[in-house]
Amino acid sequence: MCGIVAYTGKQPAREPLVEGLKRLEYRGYDSSGIAILTSPPYWVRTVGKVDALERRVWQDSPAGTVGIAHTRWATHGKPSEANAHPHIDCTGKVYLAHNGIIENYLLLKKRLASSGHSFRSETDTEVLAHLIESLYQGNLEAAVQRALLQVQGTFGLAVLHAAHPDEIIVARRGSPIVLGVGVGECFAASDASALARHTDQVVYLEDNEVARLEPGRFSITTLDNRAVSREATTLEAGAGAIERGPYEHFMLKEIFEQPEAVENALRGRINHAEGVAKLGGLESVEERLQQARHLIVVSCGTSYYAGLFARYAFETLTDLTVETELASEFRYRKLNLRQNTVVLAISQSGETADTLAALREAKRKGATVLGLVNVVGSTIARETHAGVYSHAGIEVGVASTKSFVSQIIILTLMALLIGRNRDISYEEGARLLEGLENLPDQIRETLQQSGHIRELAQKYCGFSHFLYIGRKYQYPIALEGALKLKEIAYIHAEGYAAGEMKHGPIALVDPAFPTMAIAPEDGSYEKMMSNVQEIRARDGHVIAITTAGNAKLEHLVDDVIEVPRNHDLLMPALTVVPLQLFAYHCAVLRGCDVDKPRNLAKSVTVE
Ligand code: F6R
C-alpha cells in the first residue's frame, strides 16, 4: 500500500527521500510525489514508477534539507498527478502525505468548501491539508492534533509547513509510522526498510500519537497533547537484507532463501530430550494454552492458506477443535466465542488491516489472542497477548514465499508444543522434530530442479487457465500454488480440494485446461490417483508433484516434478516450492513485473 518517507537533517533531503521511496516500491503503488522546504517549497508529483520522479528531482536538484515523499496506491480517485501526494492547502504552505482512509472526508470537505476552501484533487487526503490550514495558529503540531481529533478513519501521515523550516509532524492511527533517529537528522517512514540504510535506531508510533521531528531529536504526544516518553530501539535486520544480490528478482532470491528461513524458524526452538518445541514467546500464556479447547486462526491471502494448514496440523497433533477464518469475514461475524478459545492471527507484515481488526474484535470478546508475525515490532506483534516471530527475514517480493514456509514450520512447532502436553507421544514428537530438521536440505534439493521447472513453464505458460488440486495437508498448497500463478503470471488458476472436482470444476477440464496435481505418496495418494485418472479420461493435461522414486506416475501424467520424502504433515513445505518456481518462471516468460505485480501491494493496510 502507500508509502511515506520524511527527512529533516543537514544533507539535501532529496537523496534520502528518493532512496527511501525506492525501498518502498515493493509495497505496490501507481504514482509518487515529493515536497521539500525551499523558498518557495519544491513540489513535484508523477504517475507511474518512482524512476520518473527521480529523474525530475535530479534534474531540478532542490537544495532543502527537510522534506516528505509518498508512493500512492489509489483508493479515492484514479492514479493521476492531481491525486498523487503530497497534497497542499489553499495557501501553498501546508504539505501532507497520508496512508489510510479518511472515512468522514465528504462531510469535512463540504464544511471546508462552504468556508471558502478550494480543492484540487478527488482524494480523501486533501481535506486534511485544508483542515490543518483552518486550525493553524502558529503551532503546526497543535493544528495537526486538533485536525486529527475531527477525523474518522485511519492515517499514517507526515506534514510540513513552510513557516517551520526544520520541522516535520507525523501521526498514526491504523497505518504504521516508524521514526528513525540519526546523528543530526531524523527520519520517518511507513516501513523501516525505507530508513534502515541510514540508522538502526527506531521508534514505533502507537495509534493516536503525534511526533514532532527536528534534526537529531523527536518528541511524542497523544492527540490530546499528553507527552509520551519512548526510547529508541535497535532495528534487527540491516540494509543488506534488502539487496537483490545475484538474483534477477527478489521473489527468486526469497524462494532460494527458504532453507535458511526454515533453519531460522527452528533455531533454539527444539527440545530433543523431550521431543517437544520450545517457544519462548508463548511462555507467558502457557497456562491459558493448557486450558484451551478451541482455536480460531484468522489471516488473509497466503497467510490464510497457512491458517488452513494450521487446521490440519493442530487437529493432527492436538485435541483442540480448530476453525480457520478469513480475517475480513471474521471481523464482521457475530462471534459466540466459547470459553477457553484462543485466536491466532497470522501475518507476514503484521500490519494487514483486516487481520488487525479481527484480532481487536477477538480481544474485545475476551479471547486470548496470539500472533505469528514476521515483521518484528509490527502492530499485530505488539497488540497480541503473546506470539512467535517467524524470523524469515525481510520479504520484499510482493508474493509471499519464504514467509509462507516459515509459517508452516512454526505452526507445526506450536501444534507440537500443545500436543505433547496432551496425547502426542515422545516418539511421535521426536519423529516430527527429525523431519523438521531434514527440511532445509530437502528444500535445497528441490530448488535444484529450478531448470526443469523452467522447461515446464516454457511448455505451459501459454495456457490461460489452470486447475490446482490437492487433498488434506496438500489442499492449502493447491490454493497457494493457484494464488501464486494468478498474482505473478496473471494466469487464471482455480485451487480446489481434489474431492470437490466432481462437484463442479471437472466440467472445465479439456485439453486447454491443464491440472497441477499435488500428489506426494501420503495417506491421500490413492484417492488423488483416481482424480488424476478422471482428468486424463477427459483429455486434460496433468503435471504431478510427487515424492522422489515414485515411478508409477510417469505413465499416467504428462509431466512429473519430484520432491524428497518426509513426514506427511511436513510435505507441504516441500511441495509448495516447485509451485512457487513454476509461477515465477511462467511470470518471467510472460514478461510480467514479478516483484511488483499489477494492482497488488505488499502490505494491505486498508480494508
Ligand atoms: C500473496 C500475498 C498476500 C498476503 C496477504 C496477507 O502472495 O502476499 O496474499 O499473504 O495480503 O498479508 P500478511 O501476511 O502480511 O498479513
Coordinates of C-alpha atoms and ligand atoms in Angstrom, one line a residue:
M1 CA 0.0 0.0 0.0
C2 CA 1.0 3.7 0.0
G3 CA 4.5 4.5 1.4
I4 CA 5.7 7.6 3.3
V5 CA 9.3 8.8 3.8
A6 CA 10.2 12.0 5.7
Y7 CA 13.6 13.6 6.4
T8 CA 14.9 16.5 8.5
G9 CA 18.6 17.0 8.8
K10 CA 21.7 18.6 7.3
Q11 CA 22.0 16.9 3.9
P12 CA 19.8 17.7 0.9
A13 CA 16.6 15.9 1.7
R14 CA 16.1 14.7 -2.0
E15 CA 18.6 11.9 -1.6
P16 CA 17.2 10.0 1.5
L17 CA 13.7 10.8 0.3
V18 CA 14.0 9.3 -3.2
E19 CA 16.2 6.4 -2.0
G20 CA 13.5 5.7 0.7
L21 CA 10.7 5.7 -1.9
K22 CA 12.7 3.2 -4.0
R23 CA 12.9 1.0 -0.9
L24 CA 9.2 1.2 -0.6
E25 CA 8.4 0.4 -4.2
Y26 CA 7.8 -3.3 -3.3
R27 CA 4.7 -2.3 -1.4
G28 CA 2.9 -1.6 -4.7
Y29 CA 1.9 1.9 -5.9
D30 CA 0.8 3.8 -9.0
S31 CA 2.1 7.4 -8.5
S32 CA 4.6 9.2 -6.3
G33 CA 5.5 12.7 -5.1
I34 CA 7.8 14.8 -3.1
A35 CA 7.8 18.2 -1.2
I36 CA 11.0 19.8 0.1
L37 CA 11.1 23.1 2.0
T38 CA 12.9 25.5 -0.2
S39 CA 11.8 29.1 -0.9
P40 CA 9.2 28.7 -2.4
P41 CA 8.7 25.0 -1.5
Y42 CA 9.7 22.4 -4.1
W43 CA 6.7 20.2 -5.0
V44 CA 6.6 17.5 -7.8
R45 CA 4.3 14.5 -8.4
T46 CA 4.4 11.9 -11.2
V47 CA 2.3 9.0 -12.3
G48 CA 4.0 5.6 -12.8
K49 CA 7.3 4.4 -11.4
V50 CA 9.5 6.3 -8.9
D51 CA 12.2 6.5 -11.7
A52 CA 10.1 9.2 -13.4
L53 CA 10.0 11.2 -10.1
E54 CA 13.7 10.6 -9.5
R55 CA 14.7 12.0 -13.0
R56 CA 12.7 15.2 -12.3
V57 CA 14.2 15.6 -8.8
W58 CA 17.8 15.0 -10.0
Q59 CA 17.3 17.5 -12.9
D60 CA 15.8 20.2 -10.5
S61 CA 18.2 19.4 -7.6
P62 CA 16.3 21.2 -4.9
A63 CA 18.6 22.1 -2.0
G64 CA 16.3 22.0 1.0
T65 CA 17.1 19.7 3.9
V66 CA 13.6 19.0 5.1
G67 CA 11.0 17.1 3.1
I68 CA 8.4 14.4 2.7
A69 CA 7.7 11.9 -0.1
H70 CA 5.0 9.4 -0.9
T71 CA 4.1 6.5 -3.1
R72 CA 0.3 6.2 -3.7
W73 CA -1.8 3.2 -4.2
A74 CA -5.1 4.6 -5.4
T75 CA -8.2 4.3 -3.2
H76 CA -10.2 7.5 -3.7
G77 CA -9.7 8.9 -7.3
K78 CA -7.7 7.4 -10.1
P79 CA -3.9 7.5 -10.4
S80 CA -3.1 11.0 -11.7
E81 CA -0.7 13.8 -10.8
A82 CA -3.5 15.8 -9.2
N83 CA -4.4 12.9 -6.9
A84 CA -0.8 12.0 -6.0
H85 CA 0.6 13.1 -2.6
P86 CA 1.8 15.3 -1.1
H87 CA -1.4 17.4 -1.1
I88 CA -1.4 21.1 -0.2
D89 CA -3.7 23.7 1.4
C90 CA -5.0 26.9 -0.2
T91 CA -2.1 29.0 0.9
G92 CA 0.6 26.6 -0.5
K93 CA 2.2 26.4 2.9
V94 CA 1.0 23.0 4.3
Y95 CA 2.2 19.8 2.5
L96 CA 0.9 16.5 3.6
A97 CA 1.4 12.8 2.7
H98 CA -1.1 10.2 4.0
N99 CA -1.7 6.5 4.1
G100 CA -5.1 5.2 5.2
I101 CA -8.7 6.3 4.6
I102 CA -10.5 9.4 5.9
E103 CA -14.0 8.0 6.3
N104 CA -15.8 11.3 7.1
Y105 CA -14.0 13.2 4.3
L106 CA -17.1 14.1 2.4
L107 CA -18.6 15.8 5.5
L108 CA -15.3 17.6 6.2
K109 CA -14.9 18.6 2.6
K110 CA -18.4 20.1 2.4
R111 CA -17.8 22.1 5.6
L112 CA -14.4 23.4 4.4
A113 CA -15.7 24.2 0.9
S114 CA -18.5 26.2 2.4
S115 CA -16.0 28.3 4.4
G116 CA -14.1 29.1 1.2
H117 CA -11.5 26.3 0.7
S118 CA -11.0 25.1 -2.9
F119 CA -9.9 21.5 -3.7
R120 CA -7.6 20.3 -6.5
S121 CA -8.0 16.5 -6.2
E122 CA -10.6 13.8 -5.8
T123 CA -8.8 12.3 -2.8
D124 CA -10.0 12.0 0.8
T125 CA -6.5 13.1 1.9
E126 CA -6.7 16.6 0.6
V127 CA -9.3 17.6 3.2
L128 CA -6.6 17.0 5.9
A129 CA -4.3 19.7 4.4
H130 CA -7.2 22.2 4.4
L131 CA -8.4 21.2 7.9
I132 CA -4.9 21.8 9.2
E133 CA -4.7 25.1 7.4
S134 CA -8.0 26.1 9.0
L135 CA -6.8 25.2 12.5
Y136 CA -3.3 26.6 12.3
Q137 CA -2.4 29.4 14.6
G138 CA 1.4 29.4 14.6
N139 CA 1.9 25.9 16.1
L140 CA 1.9 23.1 13.5
E141 CA 1.8 20.2 16.0
A142 CA -1.2 21.7 17.7
A143 CA -3.0 22.2 14.4
V144 CA -2.4 18.6 13.4
Q145 CA -3.6 17.3 16.8
R146 CA -6.8 19.3 16.6
A147 CA -7.4 18.3 13.0
L148 CA -7.0 14.6 13.7
L149 CA -9.4 14.8 16.6
Q150 CA -12.1 15.5 14.0
V151 CA -11.1 12.7 11.7
Q152 CA -12.8 9.3 11.5
G153 CA -10.8 6.6 9.7
T154 CA -7.2 5.6 9.6
F155 CA -4.0 7.5 9.0
G156 CA -0.2 7.4 8.9
L157 CA 0.8 10.9 7.9
A158 CA 3.6 13.4 7.5
V159 CA 3.1 17.1 7.4
L160 CA 5.4 20.1 6.5
H161 CA 4.7 23.8 6.9
A162 CA 6.7 26.5 5.0
A163 CA 6.8 28.6 8.2
H164 CA 8.5 25.7 10.2
P165 CA 11.8 25.2 8.3
D166 CA 13.2 22.3 10.4
E167 CA 10.1 20.5 11.5
I168 CA 8.1 17.6 10.4
I169 CA 4.9 16.4 12.2
V170 CA 3.9 12.7 11.8
A171 CA 1.0 10.8 13.3
R172 CA -0.7 7.5 13.2
R173 CA -3.9 5.6 13.7
G174 CA -4.2 2.3 12.0
S175 CA -1.4 2.9 9.4
P176 CA 2.2 2.3 10.7
I177 CA 4.8 5.1 11.2
V178 CA 8.3 4.4 12.4
L179 CA 10.8 7.1 13.4
G180 CA 14.5 6.8 12.7
V181 CA 16.9 8.8 14.8
G182 CA 20.4 9.6 13.4
V183 CA 23.2 12.0 14.3
G184 CA 21.9 15.5 13.5
E185 CA 19.0 14.0 11.5
C186 CA 15.6 12.3 11.9
F187 CA 13.6 10.1 9.5
A188 CA 10.1 8.8 9.5
A189 CA 8.6 6.2 7.2
S190 CA 5.7 3.8 6.9
D191 CA 8.1 0.9 6.9
A192 CA 11.5 0.5 8.5
S193 CA 13.1 -0.7 5.2
A194 CA 13.0 2.9 4.0
L195 CA 15.3 4.1 6.6
A196 CA 17.4 1.0 7.5
R197 CA 20.3 2.2 5.4
H198 CA 20.7 5.4 7.5
T199 CA 20.1 4.4 11.0
D200 CA 19.2 1.3 13.1
Q201 CA 17.7 3.4 16.0
V202 CA 14.0 3.3 15.6
V203 CA 10.8 4.3 17.5
Y204 CA 7.4 2.9 16.6
L205 CA 4.5 5.3 16.9
E206 CA 1.3 3.9 18.6
D207 CA -2.2 4.7 17.4
N208 CA -3.4 8.2 18.2
E209 CA 0.1 9.5 18.7
V210 CA 1.8 12.5 17.1
A211 CA 5.5 13.0 16.8
R212 CA 7.5 16.2 16.1
L213 CA 10.8 15.7 14.3
E214 CA 13.7 18.1 14.2
P215 CA 17.3 17.3 13.1
G216 CA 18.6 14.7 15.6
R217 CA 15.6 14.8 18.0
F218 CA 12.0 14.0 18.4
S219 CA 9.1 14.3 20.8
I220 CA 5.9 12.3 21.0
T221 CA 2.4 13.4 22.3
T222 CA -1.0 11.9 22.2
L223 CA -3.7 13.6 20.1
D224 CA -5.0 15.3 23.2
N225 CA -1.5 16.6 23.8
R226 CA -0.2 14.4 26.7
A227 CA 3.5 13.9 26.5
V228 CA 4.7 10.3 25.8
S229 CA 8.2 9.1 26.6
R230 CA 9.6 6.4 24.5
E231 CA 13.2 5.2 23.9
A232 CA 14.6 4.2 20.5
T233 CA 15.2 0.5 19.9
T234 CA 17.7 -1.2 17.6
L235 CA 16.4 -2.4 14.3
E236 CA 17.1 -6.1 13.8
A237 CA 17.6 -6.5 10.0
G238 CA 20.2 -4.3 8.4
A239 CA 20.1 -2.7 4.9
G240 CA 21.9 -5.8 3.4
A241 CA 18.7 -7.8 3.8
I242 CA 17.0 -5.7 1.1
E243 CA 19.6 -6.1 -1.6
R244 CA 18.8 -8.4 -4.6
G245 CA 22.3 -9.8 -4.8
P246 CA 22.9 -12.0 -7.9
Y247 CA 19.2 -12.8 -8.3
E248 CA 17.2 -11.4 -11.2
H249 CA 14.2 -10.8 -8.8
F250 CA 13.6 -10.5 -5.1
M251 CA 11.0 -13.3 -5.5
L252 CA 13.6 -15.7 -6.8
K253 CA 16.0 -14.7 -4.1
E254 CA 13.4 -15.3 -1.4
I255 CA 12.4 -18.7 -2.9
F256 CA 16.1 -19.7 -2.7
E257 CA 16.4 -18.3 0.9
Q258 CA 13.8 -20.8 2.1
P259 CA 16.3 -23.4 3.5
E260 CA 17.8 -20.6 5.7
A261 CA 14.3 -19.4 6.6
V262 CA 13.4 -22.8 7.9
E263 CA 16.7 -23.0 9.8
N264 CA 16.0 -19.6 11.4
A265 CA 12.4 -20.7 12.3
L266 CA 13.8 -23.8 14.1
R267 CA 16.8 -22.2 15.7
G268 CA 16.7 -22.6 19.5
R269 CA 13.1 -23.9 19.3
I270 CA 13.7 -27.7 19.5
N271 CA 14.0 -29.7 22.7
H272 CA 15.3 -33.1 21.6
A273 CA 15.4 -34.6 25.1
E274 CA 11.7 -34.3 25.5
G275 CA 10.5 -34.5 21.8
V276 CA 8.9 -31.1 22.1
A277 CA 9.1 -27.5 20.8
K278 CA 10.3 -24.5 22.8
L279 CA 8.6 -21.3 22.0
G280 CA 9.8 -18.5 24.4
G281 CA 7.1 -16.1 23.0
L282 CA 4.3 -18.3 24.3
E283 CA 5.7 -18.9 27.9
S284 CA 3.7 -16.0 29.3
V285 CA 0.4 -17.7 28.2
E286 CA 1.4 -21.3 29.0
E287 CA -1.4 -21.8 31.5
R288 CA -4.1 -20.4 29.1
L289 CA -2.8 -22.7 26.3
Q290 CA -3.1 -25.7 28.7
Q291 CA -6.7 -24.9 29.2
A292 CA -7.5 -24.0 25.6
R293 CA -10.2 -26.1 24.0
H294 CA -10.9 -24.2 20.8
L295 CA -8.6 -22.5 18.3
I296 CA -9.6 -19.9 15.7
V297 CA -7.0 -18.9 13.1
V298 CA -7.5 -15.6 11.3
S299 CA -5.5 -14.2 8.4
C300 CA -5.6 -13.1 4.8
G301 CA -4.3 -14.3 1.4
T302 CA -1.3 -16.6 1.6
S303 CA -1.3 -16.3 5.4
Y304 CA -4.9 -17.6 5.3
Y305 CA -3.7 -20.7 3.4
A306 CA -1.1 -21.1 6.2
G307 CA -4.1 -20.9 8.5
L308 CA -5.8 -23.7 6.6
F309 CA -2.6 -25.8 7.0
A310 CA -2.8 -25.0 10.8
R311 CA -6.2 -26.5 11.0
Y312 CA -4.9 -29.9 9.8
A313 CA -1.7 -29.6 11.9
F314 CA -3.5 -28.7 15.1
E315 CA -6.2 -31.4 14.5
T316 CA -3.5 -34.0 13.9
L317 CA -1.3 -33.1 16.9
T318 CA -3.7 -31.8 19.5
D319 CA -7.3 -32.4 20.7
L320 CA -8.3 -28.8 20.0
T321 CA -11.2 -28.0 17.7
V322 CA -9.9 -25.7 15.1
E323 CA -11.6 -23.1 12.8
T324 CA -9.7 -21.2 10.1
E325 CA -11.4 -17.9 9.0
L326 CA -10.6 -15.1 6.6
A327 CA -9.9 -12.1 8.8
S328 CA -12.1 -9.9 6.5
E329 CA -15.1 -12.2 7.3
F330 CA -14.3 -12.9 10.9
R331 CA -14.2 -9.2 11.9
Y332 CA -17.9 -8.8 10.9
R333 CA -19.3 -12.0 12.3
K334 CA -21.3 -12.1 15.4
L335 CA -18.8 -14.0 17.5
N336 CA -20.1 -16.5 20.0
L337 CA -16.7 -17.3 21.4
R338 CA -16.7 -20.4 23.6
Q339 CA -14.8 -20.4 26.9
N340 CA -11.1 -21.2 26.5
T341 CA -10.9 -20.0 22.9
V342 CA -7.6 -18.9 21.6
V343 CA -7.4 -16.8 18.5
L344 CA -4.2 -16.9 16.4
A345 CA -3.6 -14.1 13.9
I346 CA -1.1 -15.0 11.1
S347 CA 0.6 -12.2 9.2
Q348 CA 3.9 -11.7 7.4
S349 CA 3.7 -7.9 7.6
G350 CA 2.0 -7.6 10.9
E351 CA 0.1 -4.6 9.5
T352 CA -2.8 -6.2 7.5
A353 CA -5.8 -4.1 8.3
D354 CA -8.4 -6.9 8.3
T355 CA -6.2 -9.2 10.4
L356 CA -5.6 -6.4 12.9
A357 CA -9.3 -5.6 13.1
A358 CA -10.1 -9.3 13.6
L359 CA -7.7 -9.6 16.5
R360 CA -9.0 -6.5 18.2
E361 CA -12.5 -7.9 17.9
A362 CA -11.4 -11.2 19.4
K363 CA -9.7 -9.4 22.2
R364 CA -12.8 -7.3 22.9
K365 CA -14.7 -10.5 23.3
G366 CA -12.2 -11.9 25.9
A367 CA -10.3 -14.4 23.8
T368 CA -6.6 -15.0 24.3
V369 CA -5.0 -13.6 21.1
L370 CA -1.7 -14.9 19.8
G371 CA 0.3 -13.7 16.8
L372 CA 2.5 -15.4 14.2
V373 CA 4.2 -12.5 12.6
N374 CA 7.3 -11.9 10.5
V375 CA 8.0 -8.2 10.9
V376 CA 9.4 -7.5 14.3
G377 CA 7.7 -4.7 16.2
S378 CA 4.8 -4.5 13.8
T379 CA 1.3 -3.6 15.1
I380 CA -0.1 -7.1 15.2
A381 CA 3.0 -8.3 17.1
R382 CA 2.5 -5.5 19.6
E383 CA -1.2 -5.9 20.1
T384 CA -1.4 -9.7 20.7
H385 CA -1.2 -11.2 24.2
A386 CA 1.8 -13.3 23.1
G387 CA 3.2 -14.8 20.0
V388 CA 6.0 -16.1 17.9
Y389 CA 8.1 -14.4 15.2
S390 CA 8.7 -16.4 12.0
H391 CA 12.2 -14.8 11.5
A392 CA 12.0 -15.3 7.8
G393 CA 13.9 -12.1 7.2
I394 CA 12.6 -9.1 5.2
E395 CA 10.4 -10.3 2.3
V396 CA 10.5 -7.7 -0.5
G397 CA 8.7 -9.5 -3.4
V398 CA 5.0 -8.8 -3.2
A399 CA 4.2 -12.5 -3.5
S400 CA 4.8 -14.3 -0.2
T401 CA 7.1 -17.2 -0.5
K402 CA 9.7 -17.7 2.3
S403 CA 7.3 -16.3 4.9
F404 CA 4.7 -19.0 4.0
V405 CA 7.2 -21.8 4.5
S406 CA 8.3 -20.3 7.8
Q407 CA 4.6 -20.0 8.9
I408 CA 4.1 -23.7 8.2
I409 CA 7.1 -24.6 10.3
I410 CA 6.1 -22.5 13.2
L411 CA 2.5 -23.7 13.2
T412 CA 3.8 -27.2 13.3
L413 CA 6.0 -26.3 16.3
M414 CA 3.1 -24.6 18.1
A415 CA 0.8 -27.6 17.5
L416 CA 3.6 -30.0 18.7
L417 CA 4.1 -27.8 21.9
I418 CA 0.4 -28.0 22.7
G419 CA 0.0 -31.7 21.6
R420 CA 3.0 -33.0 23.6
N421 CA 1.3 -31.7 26.8
R422 CA -1.8 -33.7 25.8
D423 CA -1.7 -37.0 23.9
I424 CA 1.2 -36.9 21.5
S425 CA 3.9 -39.4 22.5
Y426 CA 7.6 -38.7 22.8
E427 CA 8.3 -40.9 19.8
E428 CA 5.8 -39.1 17.6
G429 CA 7.3 -35.7 18.8
A430 CA 10.8 -36.9 18.1
R431 CA 9.9 -38.2 14.6
L432 CA 8.4 -34.8 13.7
L433 CA 11.4 -32.9 15.0
E434 CA 13.7 -35.1 12.9
G435 CA 11.5 -34.4 9.9
L436 CA 11.7 -30.7 10.6
E437 CA 15.4 -30.7 10.8
N438 CA 15.7 -32.6 7.5
L439 CA 13.7 -29.9 5.7
P440 CA 16.4 -27.3 4.9
D441 CA 18.5 -29.8 2.9
Q442 CA 15.4 -31.3 1.3
I443 CA 14.3 -27.8 0.2
R444 CA 17.9 -27.2 -1.2
E445 CA 17.5 -30.5 -3.2
T446 CA 14.1 -29.3 -4.5
L447 CA 15.5 -26.0 -5.6
Q448 CA 18.0 -27.7 -7.8
Q449 CA 15.0 -28.5 -10.1
S450 CA 14.5 -24.9 -11.0
G451 CA 15.9 -25.6 -14.5
H452 CA 13.4 -28.5 -15.1
I453 CA 10.6 -26.4 -13.8
R454 CA 11.5 -23.6 -16.1
E455 CA 11.3 -26.0 -19.0
L456 CA 7.8 -27.0 -17.8
A457 CA 6.9 -23.3 -17.6
Q458 CA 8.0 -22.9 -21.2
K459 CA 5.7 -25.7 -22.2
Y460 CA 2.7 -24.5 -20.2
C461 CA 2.9 -20.7 -19.8
G462 CA 0.8 -20.1 -22.9
F463 CA -2.3 -21.7 -21.3
S464 CA -4.9 -19.2 -19.9
H465 CA -6.4 -21.5 -17.2
F466 CA -5.1 -24.0 -14.7
L467 CA -6.7 -26.2 -12.1
Y468 CA -4.7 -27.0 -8.9
I469 CA -5.8 -29.9 -6.8
G470 CA -4.7 -31.5 -3.5
R471 CA -6.1 -33.3 -0.5
K472 CA -5.7 -32.9 3.3
Y473 CA -2.3 -31.3 4.0
Q474 CA -1.9 -30.6 0.3
Y475 CA -5.3 -28.8 -0.1
P476 CA -3.9 -25.5 1.2
I477 CA -0.9 -25.9 -1.0
A478 CA -3.2 -26.3 -4.1
L479 CA -4.8 -23.0 -3.1
E480 CA -1.5 -21.3 -2.5
G481 CA 0.0 -22.6 -5.8
A482 CA -3.0 -21.3 -7.7
L483 CA -2.7 -17.9 -6.0
K484 CA 0.9 -17.6 -6.9
L485 CA 0.2 -18.3 -10.6
K486 CA -2.7 -15.7 -10.6
E487 CA -0.9 -12.9 -8.9
I488 CA 2.5 -13.2 -10.5
A489 CA 1.8 -14.6 -14.0
Y490 CA -1.8 -13.3 -14.4
I491 CA -2.9 -16.8 -15.4
H492 CA -6.4 -17.8 -14.2
A493 CA -6.0 -20.7 -11.8
E494 CA -8.5 -22.5 -9.6
G495 CA -7.3 -24.1 -6.4
Y496 CA -9.6 -27.0 -5.3
A497 CA -9.8 -29.8 -2.8
A498 CA -9.5 -32.7 -5.2
G499 CA -12.6 -34.4 -3.7
E500 CA -14.7 -31.4 -4.9
M501 CA -13.7 -31.9 -8.5
K502 CA -16.8 -34.0 -9.3
H503 CA -19.0 -31.3 -7.8
G504 CA -18.3 -28.8 -10.5
P505 CA -14.8 -27.9 -11.7
I506 CA -14.4 -31.1 -13.7
A507 CA -16.8 -29.6 -16.2
L508 CA -13.9 -27.2 -17.2
V509 CA -11.4 -29.9 -17.9
D510 CA -10.4 -30.2 -21.6
P511 CA -7.1 -30.1 -23.5
A512 CA -6.9 -26.3 -22.9
F513 CA -7.3 -26.6 -19.1
P514 CA -4.2 -28.3 -17.5
T515 CA -4.2 -29.5 -14.0
M516 CA -1.4 -29.3 -11.4
A517 CA -2.0 -32.4 -9.1
I518 CA -0.2 -32.3 -5.8
A519 CA 0.2 -35.9 -5.0
P520 CA 3.0 -37.0 -2.7
E521 CA 2.7 -40.6 -1.6
D522 CA 0.9 -39.9 1.6
G523 CA -2.4 -41.1 3.1
S524 CA -4.4 -39.4 0.3
Y525 CA -2.3 -40.7 -2.6
E526 CA -4.7 -43.4 -3.9
K527 CA -7.6 -41.0 -3.9
M528 CA -5.5 -38.4 -5.7
M529 CA -4.7 -41.0 -8.4
S530 CA -8.4 -41.6 -9.0
N531 CA -8.8 -37.8 -9.6
V532 CA -5.9 -37.8 -12.0
Q533 CA -7.4 -40.7 -13.9
E534 CA -10.7 -38.8 -14.2
I535 CA -8.9 -35.8 -15.7
R536 CA -6.8 -37.9 -18.1
A537 CA -10.1 -39.6 -19.3
R538 CA -11.3 -36.1 -20.3
D539 CA -8.1 -35.3 -22.2
G540 CA -6.8 -32.9 -19.6
H541 CA -3.1 -32.4 -19.3
V542 CA -1.7 -33.2 -15.8
I543 CA 1.6 -32.1 -14.2
A544 CA 2.0 -34.1 -10.9
I545 CA 4.1 -33.2 -7.9
T546 CA 5.0 -36.4 -6.1
T547 CA 7.6 -38.0 -3.9
A548 CA 11.1 -39.0 -5.3
G549 CA 11.2 -42.5 -6.7
N550 CA 7.5 -42.8 -7.4
A551 CA 7.9 -44.5 -10.9
K552 CA 4.2 -45.4 -11.2
L553 CA 3.1 -41.9 -12.1
E554 CA 5.2 -41.3 -15.2
H555 CA 2.9 -43.3 -17.5
L556 CA -0.2 -41.7 -16.1
V557 CA 0.5 -38.0 -16.4
D558 CA 2.2 -35.6 -18.8
D559 CA 4.9 -34.3 -16.5
V560 CA 6.3 -35.1 -13.1
I561 CA 8.1 -33.0 -10.5
E562 CA 9.7 -34.9 -7.6
V563 CA 10.3 -33.7 -4.1
P564 CA 12.1 -35.7 -1.3
R565 CA 10.0 -37.7 1.2
N566 CA 9.3 -36.5 4.7
H567 CA 6.6 -36.8 7.4
D568 CA 3.1 -36.4 5.7
L569 CA 2.5 -33.3 7.7
L570 CA 5.7 -31.7 6.6
M571 CA 5.4 -32.4 2.9
P572 CA 3.6 -29.0 2.2
A573 CA 6.9 -27.3 3.0
L574 CA 8.4 -29.2 0.1
T575 CA 5.5 -29.4 -2.5
V576 CA 5.0 -25.6 -2.3
V577 CA 8.5 -24.9 -3.6
P578 CA 8.0 -26.2 -7.2
L579 CA 4.7 -24.3 -7.3
Q580 CA 6.5 -21.1 -6.4
L581 CA 9.1 -21.7 -9.0
F582 CA 6.5 -22.6 -11.7
A583 CA 4.6 -19.4 -11.1
Y584 CA 7.9 -17.4 -11.1
H585 CA 9.2 -18.9 -14.4
C586 CA 5.8 -18.5 -16.1
A587 CA 5.7 -14.9 -15.0
V588 CA 9.2 -14.2 -16.3
L589 CA 8.5 -15.9 -19.6
R590 CA 5.3 -13.9 -20.0
G591 CA 7.2 -10.6 -19.3
C592 CA 5.4 -9.8 -16.0
D593 CA 6.7 -7.5 -13.4
V594 CA 7.4 -10.3 -10.9
D595 CA 8.3 -8.3 -7.8
K596 CA 5.6 -5.7 -8.3
P597 CA 2.6 -7.4 -9.9
R598 CA -0.1 -5.0 -11.1
N599 CA -2.8 -3.8 -8.6
L600 CA -1.1 -5.6 -5.7
A601 CA 0.5 -4.2 -2.6
K602 CA 2.9 -5.9 -0.1
S603 CA 1.3 -4.7 3.0
V604 CA -2.5 -4.2 2.8
T605 CA -3.1 -1.5 5.4
V606 CA -6.6 -0.5 4.3
E607 CA -9.7 -2.7 4.5
Ligands
F6R1 C1 0.2 -13.4 -1.6 C2 0.3 -12.4 -0.6 C3 -0.9 -11.9 0.1 C4 -0.6 -11.8 1.6 C5 -1.8 -11.1 2.3 C6 -1.7 -11.1 3.8 O1 1.4 -13.8 -2.2 O2 1.4 -12.0 -0.3 O3 -2.0 -12.6 -0.2 O4 -0.4 -13.1 2.1 O5 -2.0 -9.8 1.8 O6 -0.5 -10.4 4.2 P1 0.1 -10.6 5.6 O7 0.7 -11.9 5.7 O8 1.2 -9.5 5.6 O9 -0.9 -10.3 6.6

